[in-house]
Tab-separated table of C-alpha atoms and ligand atoms in Angstrom:
chain	number	residue	atom	x	y	z
A	231	MET	CA	-1.246	-11.709	-2.882
A	232	SER	CA	-2.069	-8.306	-1.503
A	233	GLN	CA	-5.029	-6.324	-2.767
A	234	PRO	CA	-4.539	-3.534	-5.286
A	235	MET	CA	-4.365	-0.264	-3.455
A	236	THR	CA	-6.966	2.445	-3.760
A	237	VAL	CA	-4.736	5.463	-3.918
A	238	CYS	CA	-7.162	8.320	-3.788
A	239	PRO	CA	-10.437	8.091	-1.918
A	240	ALA	CA	-12.086	10.722	-4.121
A	241	ALA	CA	-13.057	10.624	-7.778
A	242	VAL	CA	-10.932	13.569	-8.898
A	243	PRO	CA	-7.329	12.752	-7.971
A	244	GLU	CA	-6.118	16.375	-8.091
A	245	ARG	CA	-8.687	17.460	-5.536
A	246	CYS	CA	-8.889	14.427	-3.387
A	247	ALA	CA	-9.601	14.846	0.287
A	248	TRP	CA	-7.768	12.433	2.505
A	249	SER	CA	-9.404	11.103	5.629
A	250	VAL	CA	-7.132	10.123	8.516
A	251	GLU	CA	-8.459	6.566	8.046
A	252	ALA	CA	-7.405	6.509	4.394
A	253	VAL	CA	-3.885	7.678	5.259
A	254	ALA	CA	-3.719	5.284	8.212
A	255	ALA	CA	-4.620	2.485	5.776
A	256	LEU	CA	-1.662	3.492	3.610
A	257	PHE	CA	0.627	3.274	6.652
A	258	GLU	CA	-0.692	-0.241	7.290
A	259	ARG	CA	0.215	-1.494	3.817
A	260	PRO	CA	2.973	-4.076	3.423
A	261	PHE	CA	6.193	-2.066	3.097
A	262	ASN	CA	6.928	-3.234	-0.452
A	263	ASP	CA	3.423	-2.408	-1.677
A	264	LEU	CA	3.559	1.040	-0.113
A	265	LEU	CA	6.954	1.839	-1.630
A	266	PHE	CA	5.968	0.484	-5.019
A	267	GLU	CA	2.889	2.696	-5.082
A	268	ALA	CA	4.819	5.746	-3.881
A	269	GLN	CA	7.440	5.194	-6.579
A	270	ARG	CA	4.714	4.787	-9.209
A	271	VAL	CA	3.117	8.087	-8.205
A	272	HIS	CA	6.551	9.699	-8.079
A	273	ARG	CA	7.406	8.591	-11.626
A	274	GLN	CA	4.106	9.923	-12.915
A	275	ASN	CA	4.994	13.381	-11.686
A	276	PHE	CA	8.783	13.740	-11.504
A	277	ASP	CA	12.066	12.541	-12.914
A	278	PRO	CA	12.805	9.842	-10.294
A	279	ASN	CA	16.560	10.474	-10.366
A	280	ARG	CA	16.559	14.239	-9.775
A	281	VAL	CA	16.770	15.763	-6.329
A	282	GLN	CA	16.334	19.425	-5.502
A	283	LEU	CA	18.925	20.979	-3.148
A	284	SER	CA	17.988	23.659	-0.609
A	285	THR	CA	20.547	25.291	1.669
A	286	LEU	CA	19.518	26.674	5.040
A	287	LEU	CA	20.906	29.657	6.892
A	288	SER	CA	19.924	30.784	10.359
A	289	ILE	CA	19.767	34.556	9.905
A	290	LYS	CA	18.619	35.133	13.487
A	291	THR	CA	19.577	32.466	15.974
A	292	GLY	CA	18.225	31.615	19.439
A	293	GLY	CA	16.413	33.559	22.118
A	294	CYS	CA	12.982	32.590	20.804
A	295	PRO	CA	10.084	33.181	23.229
A	296	GLU	CA	8.077	30.158	21.961
A	297	ASP	CA	8.064	26.808	23.783
A	298	CYS	CA	8.285	24.261	20.915
A	299	ALA	CA	9.472	21.185	22.822
A	300	TYR	CA	11.766	20.016	20.030
A	301	CYS	CA	13.573	23.280	19.460
A	302	PRO	CA	17.076	24.168	20.636
A	303	GLN	CA	16.407	27.860	19.943
A	304	SER	CA	13.724	28.409	22.543
A	305	VAL	CA	14.891	30.755	25.295
A	306	ARG	CA	13.133	28.454	27.779
A	307	TYR	CA	15.575	25.563	27.420
A	308	SER	CA	19.312	25.380	28.202
A	309	THR	CA	20.736	23.929	25.039
A	310	GLY	CA	23.960	25.886	24.632
A	311	VAL	CA	22.555	27.860	21.662
A	312	VAL	CA	23.681	31.471	22.075
A	313	ALA	CA	21.168	34.143	21.011
A	314	GLU	CA	22.400	36.348	18.193
A	315	ASN	CA	21.154	39.433	16.367
A	316	LEU	CA	19.808	39.439	12.830
A	317	MET	CA	22.695	38.835	10.411
A	318	SER	CA	23.956	41.603	8.140
A	319	LEU	CA	22.966	41.720	4.478
A	320	PRO	CA	26.531	41.194	3.128
A	321	ASP	CA	27.036	38.107	5.329
A	322	VAL	CA	23.751	36.610	4.113
A	323	VAL	CA	24.617	37.307	0.480
A	324	ALA	CA	28.051	35.719	0.940
A	325	ALA	CA	26.443	32.568	2.371
A	326	ALA	CA	23.923	32.434	-0.482
A	327	ARG	CA	26.679	32.834	-3.050
A	328	ALA	CA	28.620	29.965	-1.466
A	329	ALA	CA	25.499	27.769	-1.435
A	330	LYS	CA	24.915	28.444	-5.114
A	331	ALA	CA	28.544	27.640	-5.938
A	332	LYS	CA	28.083	24.254	-4.255
A	333	GLY	CA	24.986	23.491	-6.319
A	334	ALA	CA	21.986	24.590	-4.243
A	335	THR	CA	19.051	26.014	-6.203
A	336	ARG	CA	17.058	27.292	-3.223
A	337	PHE	CA	18.249	29.335	-0.254
A	338	CYS	CA	16.142	29.208	2.889
A	339	MET	CA	16.611	31.770	5.637
A	340	GLY	CA	15.292	30.975	9.111
A	341	ALA	CA	14.715	33.272	12.071
A	342	ALA	CA	13.988	32.250	15.653
A	343	TRP	CA	11.051	34.581	16.108
A	344	ARG	CA	7.444	34.162	17.149
A	345	GLY	CA	6.913	36.464	14.196
A	346	PRO	CA	8.794	39.340	12.571
A	347	LYS	CA	8.511	42.975	13.672
A	348	ASP	CA	7.910	45.274	10.709
A	349	ARG	CA	11.393	46.800	10.903
A	350	ASP	CA	12.971	43.304	10.903
A	351	LEU	CA	10.765	42.315	7.994
A	352	GLU	CA	12.167	45.206	5.953
A	353	ARG	CA	15.680	43.894	6.496
A	354	VAL	CA	14.634	40.350	5.558
A	355	ALA	CA	12.895	41.692	2.437
A	356	GLU	CA	16.225	43.230	1.382
A	357	MET	CA	17.915	39.867	1.920
A	358	VAL	CA	15.268	38.133	-0.185
A	359	SER	CA	15.783	40.555	-3.082
A	360	ALA	CA	19.562	40.214	-2.905
A	361	VAL	CA	19.471	36.397	-2.798
A	362	LYS	CA	16.937	36.295	-5.625
A	363	ALA	CA	19.255	38.506	-7.703
A	364	LEU	CA	21.903	35.765	-7.471
A	365	GLY	CA	19.549	33.494	-9.400
A	366	LEU	CA	18.483	31.375	-6.429
A	367	GLU	CA	14.960	30.478	-5.402
A	368	THR	CA	14.180	32.133	-2.093
A	369	CYS	CA	12.491	30.775	1.004
A	370	VAL	CA	12.129	32.238	4.485
A	371	THR	CA	10.746	30.913	7.746
A	372	LEU	CA	10.100	33.706	10.222
A	373	GLY	CA	7.186	32.468	12.307
A	374	MET	CA	3.689	33.941	12.260
A	375	LEU	CA	2.924	36.739	9.823
A	376	LYS	CA	0.665	39.722	10.437
A	377	GLU	CA	-1.526	41.336	7.818
A	378	GLY	CA	0.460	42.872	4.959
A	379	GLN	CA	3.747	41.135	5.814
A	380	ALA	CA	3.336	38.333	3.266
A	381	GLU	CA	2.628	40.912	0.547
A	382	ARG	CA	5.818	42.778	1.490
A	383	LEU	CA	7.839	39.551	1.151
A	384	ARG	CA	6.191	38.706	-2.160
A	385	ALA	CA	7.057	42.167	-3.506
A	386	ALA	CA	10.686	41.527	-2.521
A	387	GLY	CA	10.681	38.395	-4.698
A	388	LEU	CA	9.995	35.640	-2.173
A	389	ASP	CA	9.211	32.271	-3.789
A	390	TYR	CA	8.413	30.072	-0.748
A	391	TYR	CA	7.403	30.618	2.862
A	392	ASN	CA	8.100	27.755	5.262
A	393	HIS	CA	5.660	27.356	8.125
A	394	ASN	CA	5.052	23.860	9.429
A	395	LEU	CA	1.947	22.326	10.967
A	396	ASP	CA	4.519	20.195	12.802
A	397	THR	CA	2.290	17.349	13.992
A	398	ASP	CA	-1.211	15.922	14.280
A	399	PRO	CA	-3.784	18.402	15.680
A	400	GLU	CA	-4.498	16.095	18.624
A	401	PHE	CA	-0.832	15.665	19.541
A	402	TYR	CA	0.076	19.298	18.945
A	403	GLY	CA	-0.771	20.504	22.474
A	404	ARG	CA	1.838	18.157	23.927
A	405	ILE	CA	4.565	19.870	21.872
A	406	ILE	CA	3.700	23.579	21.721
A	407	THR	CA	1.512	25.708	23.964
A	408	THR	CA	2.463	29.250	22.899
A	409	ARG	CA	0.832	29.174	19.447
A	410	THR	CA	-2.093	27.161	18.132
A	411	GLN	CA	-2.391	25.273	14.890
A	412	ALA	CA	-5.257	27.625	13.992
A	413	GLU	CA	-2.774	30.516	14.147
A	414	ARG	CA	-0.427	28.579	11.893
A	415	LEU	CA	-3.233	28.029	9.397
A	416	GLU	CA	-3.920	31.754	9.455
A	417	THR	CA	-0.304	32.511	8.495
A	418	LEU	CA	-0.450	29.869	5.758
A	419	ALA	CA	-3.597	31.526	4.376
A	420	ARG	CA	-1.852	34.909	4.332
A	421	VAL	CA	1.085	33.369	2.462
A	422	ARG	CA	-1.223	31.769	-0.091
A	423	SER	CA	-3.264	34.865	-0.735
A	424	ALA	CA	-0.089	36.905	-1.276
A	425	GLY	CA	0.827	34.508	-4.105
A	426	ILE	CA	3.801	32.911	-2.319
A	427	ARG	CA	4.299	29.168	-2.632
A	428	VAL	CA	3.771	27.216	0.572
A	429	CYS	CA	6.421	25.038	2.192
A	430	CYS	CA	4.690	23.182	5.009
A	431	GLY	CA	5.429	19.893	6.711
A	432	GLY	CA	6.182	18.466	10.106
A	433	ILE	CA	8.345	16.423	12.424
A	434	VAL	CA	8.142	12.744	13.267
A	435	GLY	CA	9.837	10.859	16.080
A	436	MET	CA	8.442	13.095	18.839
A	437	GLY	CA	6.722	10.196	20.626
A	438	GLU	CA	3.587	10.417	18.482
A	439	SER	CA	1.676	7.332	17.357
A	440	ARG	CA	1.282	6.032	13.815
A	441	ARG	CA	-2.263	7.381	13.911
A	442	HIS	CA	-0.844	10.821	14.695
A	443	ARG	CA	1.559	10.572	11.761
A	444	ALA	CA	-1.367	9.682	9.512
A	445	GLY	CA	-3.288	12.638	10.956
A	446	MET	CA	-0.457	15.012	10.179
A	447	ILE	CA	-0.143	13.785	6.590
A	448	ALA	CA	-3.927	13.978	6.080
A	449	GLN	CA	-3.988	17.522	7.399
A	450	LEU	CA	-1.195	18.570	5.026
A	451	ALA	CA	-2.781	16.788	2.064
A	452	ASN	CA	-6.129	18.426	2.756
A	453	LEU	CA	-4.795	21.961	2.620
A	454	ASP	CA	-6.437	23.359	-0.477
A	455	PRO	CA	-4.300	23.373	-2.492
A	456	TYR	CA	-1.762	21.131	-0.759
A	457	PRO	CA	1.702	22.668	-0.198
A	458	GLU	CA	4.114	22.891	-3.120
A	459	SER	CA	6.898	21.813	-0.781
A	460	VAL	CA	6.581	19.374	2.146
A	461	PRO	CA	9.500	19.023	4.562
A	462	ILE	CA	9.389	15.826	6.593
A	463	ASN	CA	11.764	16.212	9.532
A	464	ALA	CA	13.014	13.436	11.786
A	465	LEU	CA	13.374	14.912	15.257
A	466	VAL	CA	16.952	15.978	15.949
A	467	GLN	CA	17.226	15.388	19.668
A	468	VAL	CA	19.048	18.240	21.328
A	469	GLU	CA	20.133	17.969	24.958
A	470	GLY	CA	18.239	20.447	27.111
A	471	THR	CA	15.013	20.329	25.076
A	472	PRO	CA	12.022	18.543	26.646
A	473	LEU	CA	12.032	15.958	23.844
A	474	TYR	CA	15.615	14.921	24.474
A	475	GLY	CA	15.629	11.209	25.294
A	476	THR	CA	12.403	10.415	23.393
A	477	GLU	CA	12.376	6.869	22.069
A	478	THR	CA	13.748	6.989	18.529
A	479	LEU	CA	11.464	6.188	15.634
A	480	ASP	CA	11.950	2.985	13.656
A	481	PRO	CA	13.558	4.083	10.363
A	482	PHE	CA	11.020	2.102	8.320
A	483	GLU	CA	8.284	4.186	9.905
A	484	PHE	CA	10.064	7.318	8.742
A	485	VAL	CA	10.266	5.891	5.208
A	486	ARG	CA	6.560	5.071	5.369
A	487	THR	CA	5.820	8.675	6.317
A	488	ILE	CA	7.705	9.884	3.233
A	489	ALA	CA	5.810	7.396	1.040
A	490	CYS	CA	2.457	8.573	2.437
A	491	ALA	CA	3.409	12.204	1.762
A	492	ARG	CA	4.315	11.323	-1.820
A	493	ILE	CA	1.107	9.383	-2.493
A	494	THR	CA	-1.205	11.979	-0.944
A	495	MET	CA	0.602	15.022	-2.407
A	496	PRO	CA	1.726	13.715	-5.818
A	497	LYS	CA	3.107	16.947	-7.264
A	498	ALA	CA	4.732	18.351	-4.125
A	499	TRP	CA	8.461	18.526	-3.513
A	500	VAL	CA	8.786	16.111	-0.608
A	501	ARG	CA	11.870	17.029	1.371
A	502	LEU	CA	13.881	14.555	3.387
A	503	SER	CA	14.684	17.264	5.927
A	504	ALA	CA	16.191	17.356	9.423
A	505	GLY	CA	17.639	14.150	10.807
A	506	ARG	CA	19.740	13.011	7.849
A	507	GLU	CA	23.007	13.256	9.729
A	508	ALA	CA	21.975	10.389	11.989
A	509	MET	CA	20.331	8.451	9.155
A	510	PRO	CA	22.242	5.568	7.552
A	511	GLU	CA	22.664	5.927	3.787
A	512	PRO	CA	20.509	2.873	2.951
A	513	VAL	CA	17.630	4.485	4.854
A	514	GLN	CA	18.112	7.718	2.915
A	515	ALA	CA	18.099	5.659	-0.304
A	516	LEU	CA	14.764	4.126	0.768
A	517	CYS	CA	13.421	7.648	1.333
A	518	PHE	CA	14.331	8.555	-2.262
A	519	LEU	CA	12.658	5.357	-3.420
A	520	ALA	CA	9.601	6.365	-1.388
A	521	GLY	CA	9.389	9.627	-3.309
A	522	ALA	CA	11.550	12.152	-1.477
A	523	ASN	CA	13.006	14.492	-4.097
A	524	SER	CA	14.515	17.332	-2.125
A	525	ILE	CA	17.062	17.623	0.692
A	526	PHE	CA	18.714	20.223	2.861
A	527	TYR	CA	22.210	20.526	1.492
A	528	GLY	CA	25.146	21.985	3.403
A	529	GLU	CA	26.949	21.221	6.672
A	530	LYS	CA	24.411	22.888	8.896
A	531	LEU	CA	20.641	23.038	9.246
A	532	LEU	CA	19.850	26.011	11.515
A	533	THR	CA	21.790	25.175	14.672
A	534	THR	CA	22.403	21.439	14.253
A	535	GLY	CA	24.490	19.394	11.822
A	536	ASN	CA	23.710	18.006	8.391
A	537	PRO	CA	25.886	15.725	6.218
A	538	GLN	CA	28.970	17.271	4.582
A	539	VAL	CA	28.356	18.183	0.927
A	540	GLU	CA	31.082	15.764	-0.184
A	541	ARG	CA	29.218	12.940	1.554
A	542	ASP	CA	25.986	13.864	-0.176
A	543	GLN	CA	27.747	14.114	-3.515
A	544	ALA	CA	29.223	10.642	-2.965
A	545	LEU	CA	25.806	9.259	-2.003
A	546	PHE	CA	24.238	10.762	-5.120
A	547	ALA	CA	26.986	9.209	-7.256
A	548	LYS	CA	26.399	5.787	-5.671
A	549	LEU	CA	22.657	6.018	-6.311
A	550	GLY	CA	22.915	7.629	-9.748
A	551	LEU	CA	20.976	10.645	-8.490
A	552	LYS	CA	21.466	14.062	-10.072
A	553	ALA	CA	20.947	17.435	-8.485
A	554	LEU	CA	18.240	19.565	-10.042
A	555	SER	CA	19.890	22.533	-11.727
B	163	SAM	N1	10.626	30.284	14.296
B	163	SAM	C1	9.985	29.951	13.098
B	163	SAM	C2	8.832	29.001	13.284
B	163	SAM	O1	8.886	28.136	14.158
B	163	SAM	O2	7.851	29.120	12.550
B	163	SAM	C3	10.903	29.439	12.010
B	163	SAM	C4	12.038	28.497	12.344
B	163	SAM	S1	11.628	26.908	13.026
B	163	SAM	C5	13.199	26.373	13.606
B	163	SAM	C6	11.227	25.938	11.598
B	163	SAM	C7	10.886	24.485	11.803
B	163	SAM	O3	12.052	23.725	12.084
B	163	SAM	C8	9.945	24.094	12.919
B	163	SAM	O4	8.615	24.321	12.604
B	163	SAM	C9	10.209	22.606	13.051
B	163	SAM	O5	9.340	21.865	12.209
B	163	SAM	C10	11.653	22.468	12.566
B	163	SAM	N2	12.545	22.056	13.678
B	163	SAM	C11	12.988	22.841	14.669
B	163	SAM	N3	13.757	22.146	15.537
B	163	SAM	C12	13.796	20.884	15.072
B	163	SAM	C13	14.417	19.690	15.542
B	163	SAM	N4	15.120	19.654	16.662
B	163	SAM	N5	14.264	18.559	14.815
B	163	SAM	C14	13.521	18.574	13.675
B	163	SAM	N6	12.917	19.678	13.193
B	163	SAM	C15	13.036	20.817	13.890
B	164	DTB	C1	12.006	22.579	8.239
B	164	DTB	O1	10.925	21.952	8.128
B	164	DTB	N1	13.136	22.069	8.712
B	164	DTB	C2	14.174	23.071	8.740
B	164	DTB	C3	13.500	24.274	8.031
B	164	DTB	N2	12.149	23.839	7.881
B	164	DTB	C4	13.634	25.626	8.546
B	164	DTB	C5	14.716	23.351	10.100
B	164	DTB	C6	15.285	22.146	10.792
B	164	DTB	C7	15.885	22.594	12.074
B	164	DTB	C8	16.573	21.490	12.806
B	164	DTB	C9	17.113	21.952	14.117
B	164	DTB	C10	18.174	23.021	13.996
B	164	DTB	O2	19.127	22.882	13.208
B	164	DTB	O3	18.106	23.988	14.780
B	165	SF4	FE1	10.958	29.493	18.099
B	165	SF4	FE2	10.558	28.404	15.688
B	165	SF4	FE3	12.064	27.165	17.566
B	165	SF4	FE4	9.441	27.318	17.928
B	165	SF4	S1	10.503	26.237	16.251
B	165	SF4	S2	11.024	27.742	19.497
B	165	SF4	S3	8.995	29.308	17.057
B	165	SF4	S4	12.529	29.069	16.562
């Protein structure tokens, strides 16, 4: 029989600091023990049959100066993504309205920028206010923020800012050279101090080791406080990006990553994010069992595909899952 698991290495569960070793030990658990524990933690904090639905819209596509090796929107790689200007307010509102009609409760707008210029930020702030007025939660991901920009977004009614740590600090330099993780942490601090909720996660399947995955989860869990929303992306391999052709990650390892996020960040919305289109339904079901309780919902992520809403609705019906309303 396997040993009972020590879930939190610190005495006060709400404030527990996770060492990389402690998270790595979770990854090493027998699969059934790990999932059982993740589901136990999940049930303590959430209705296990409710899943939150977020719809993404790329409001400014392509032409990004950064060199993120996974990203089809970097200007440095030939991926077929055509650079576009910032979308108009009416087009964004129409997309948000459609997302709400299909059942999404959060609308996330992404821009392929290193960071927003102040005049662009004003236009995004208008979008945030208009989307919020539809009764949707709002989220944006615009890259690095300068002083005062987070406050401007908060005043417009922004609920969440997405900015990912992406991967383990030691692996990070192999993926991105044009911005450091320290700069990312600075933006996250600005977001926090403006009173915006933090959406912060990462990507797996980029050729990192299990130790690196544990390092990424520990780093997220040790943010104080840990993020309210944690997107776990499976790399979507896009031809033309440096990571195209990377050996694909064993699906059980992806499920383990979700379980570790759930156990270490018990009250966070853990999002089963990019990569669902290529993920068999039984694997997605295991992710829900492991504590994922949010998905990207709608045919498109930013530039790549996502399951059709009818497919997701059918999957929810098969699993007895209900969308959060
Ligand atoms: N440009 C902004 C930034 O990087 O901060 C915002 C948009 S960026 C596309 C948001 C996140 O999407 C990235 O941090 C990364 O985690 C995720 N992402 C991008 N391309 C991906 C891919 N091919 N597969 C999985 N996740 C990806
Ligand atoms: C996140 O962690 N994943 C989303 C969202 N935040 C912005 C983006 C996934 C992008 C996948 C590649 C694409 O569609 O361009
Ligand atoms: Fe640019 Fe964001 Fe893509 Fe990096 S992830 S290349 S910053 S759009």
